[in-house]
Amino acid sequence: MEEKKEMRDRNYLMVGKQSFDSSHEVANLIHYVTRTGNCKKNVEDCICYGGHGVSISDSIELAIEQFKGIYGAYKAPRKGCRRQAYHEQMEIPYEYARRMSPEDMDELAYWLSYHFWNRRYPVIYAVHGPGKSGRHFHIHFVVSMVSCRTGKKFDTSGKENRLRMQLFNRLMEAFAEARGLR
């Protein structure tokens, strides 16, 4: 019982301070998380990838062009609003990951990434396994900074990040409960 409480109190979402200010940096990030293009190193640790609001099935290059096009339509209200993509990752606790199939991991990532797309922020996700590094299973999210619906920038404030962290923690626990992983 104590272990379940500890897992509920744990934060799975890891938000780093990163800036991707050019389309070249965004392309590199997308290639890195999907292990495509020049970033094929450690390709075996990429379990799956997908997205919302971009065409992943045609090619990663097309998805990158779609990210560029969305940002290209943005009219910054002031100078200095150059950030084009937001990157964060979420740990899949080993206690759950060891009992999940690749399809389960893809479904979880798809389900979580819908949070961004529901507000019309295109998103690409990728699930990485521990690979040679021995690190944990985790999901990367690359989110366009511009909403297709409103044309407004994605809010990366501390308050918004904390709310998303709480939401993703609840969703992770609900997914684990529904799959009998706990």
mmCIF file of C-alpha atoms in Angstrom, residues 12-21 29 83 85-91 116 135 138-143 145 154-158 161-162 164-165:
data_model
loop_
_atom_site.group_PDB
_atom_site.id
_atom_site.type_symbol
_atom_site.label_atom_id
_atom_site.label_comp_id
_atom_site.label_asym_id
_atom_site.label_seq_id
_atom_site.Cartn_x
_atom_site.Cartn_y
_atom_site.Cartn_z
ATOM 1 C CA TYR A 12 6.464 11.644 -13.875
ATOM 2 C CA LEU A 13 6.627 14.726 -16.111
ATOM 3 C CA MET A 14 10.111 16.153 -16.593
ATOM 4 C CA VAL A 15 10.163 19.677 -17.926
ATOM 5 C CA GLY A 16 13.539 20.998 -18.938
ATOM 6 C CA LYS A 17 14.596 24.544 -19.674
ATOM 7 C CA GLN A 18 15.182 24.352 -23.402
ATOM 8 C CA SER A 19 14.758 26.687 -26.312
ATOM 9 C CA PHE A 20 14.337 25.723 -29.948
ATOM 10 C CA ASP A 21 14.372 29.036 -31.742
ATOM 11 C CA LEU A 29 14.853 17.867 -32.064
ATOM 12 C CA ARG A 83 10.689 29.895 -29.540
ATOM 13 C CA ALA A 85 8.921 24.220 -30.220
ATOM 14 C CA TYR A 86 8.545 23.007 -26.682
ATOM 15 C CA HIS A 87 10.105 19.733 -25.496
ATOM 16 C CA GLU A 88 9.321 17.761 -22.406
ATOM 17 C CA GLN A 89 9.398 14.144 -21.403
ATOM 18 C CA MET A 90 7.470 11.898 -19.098
ATOM 19 C CA GLU A 91 8.857 8.891 -17.316
ATOM 20 C CA PHE A 116 -1.776 19.312 -26.497
ATOM 21 C CA ARG A 135 17.866 4.668 -18.287
ATOM 22 C CA HIS A 138 10.035 7.683 -21.170
ATOM 23 C CA ILE A 139 7.884 9.591 -23.630
ATOM 24 C CA HIS A 140 9.185 12.680 -25.450
ATOM 25 C CA PHE A 141 6.746 15.369 -26.535
ATOM 26 C CA VAL A 142 7.690 17.982 -29.163
ATOM 27 C CA VAL A 143 4.950 20.601 -29.175
ATOM 28 C CA MET A 145 4.558 26.717 -29.849
ATOM 29 C CA PHE A 154 1.849 27.731 -25.914
ATOM 30 C CA ASP A 155 1.990 28.722 -22.238
ATOM 31 C CA THR A 156 5.169 27.362 -20.646
ATOM 32 C CA SER A 157 4.819 29.194 -17.356
ATOM 33 C CA GLY A 158 5.544 27.424 -14.090
ATOM 34 C CA ASN A 161 3.638 23.233 -16.191
ATOM 35 C CA ARG A 162 2.546 22.275 -12.662
ATOM 36 C CA ARG A 164 0.002 19.701 -16.744
ATOM 37 C CA MET A 165 2.263 17.664 -14.446
#
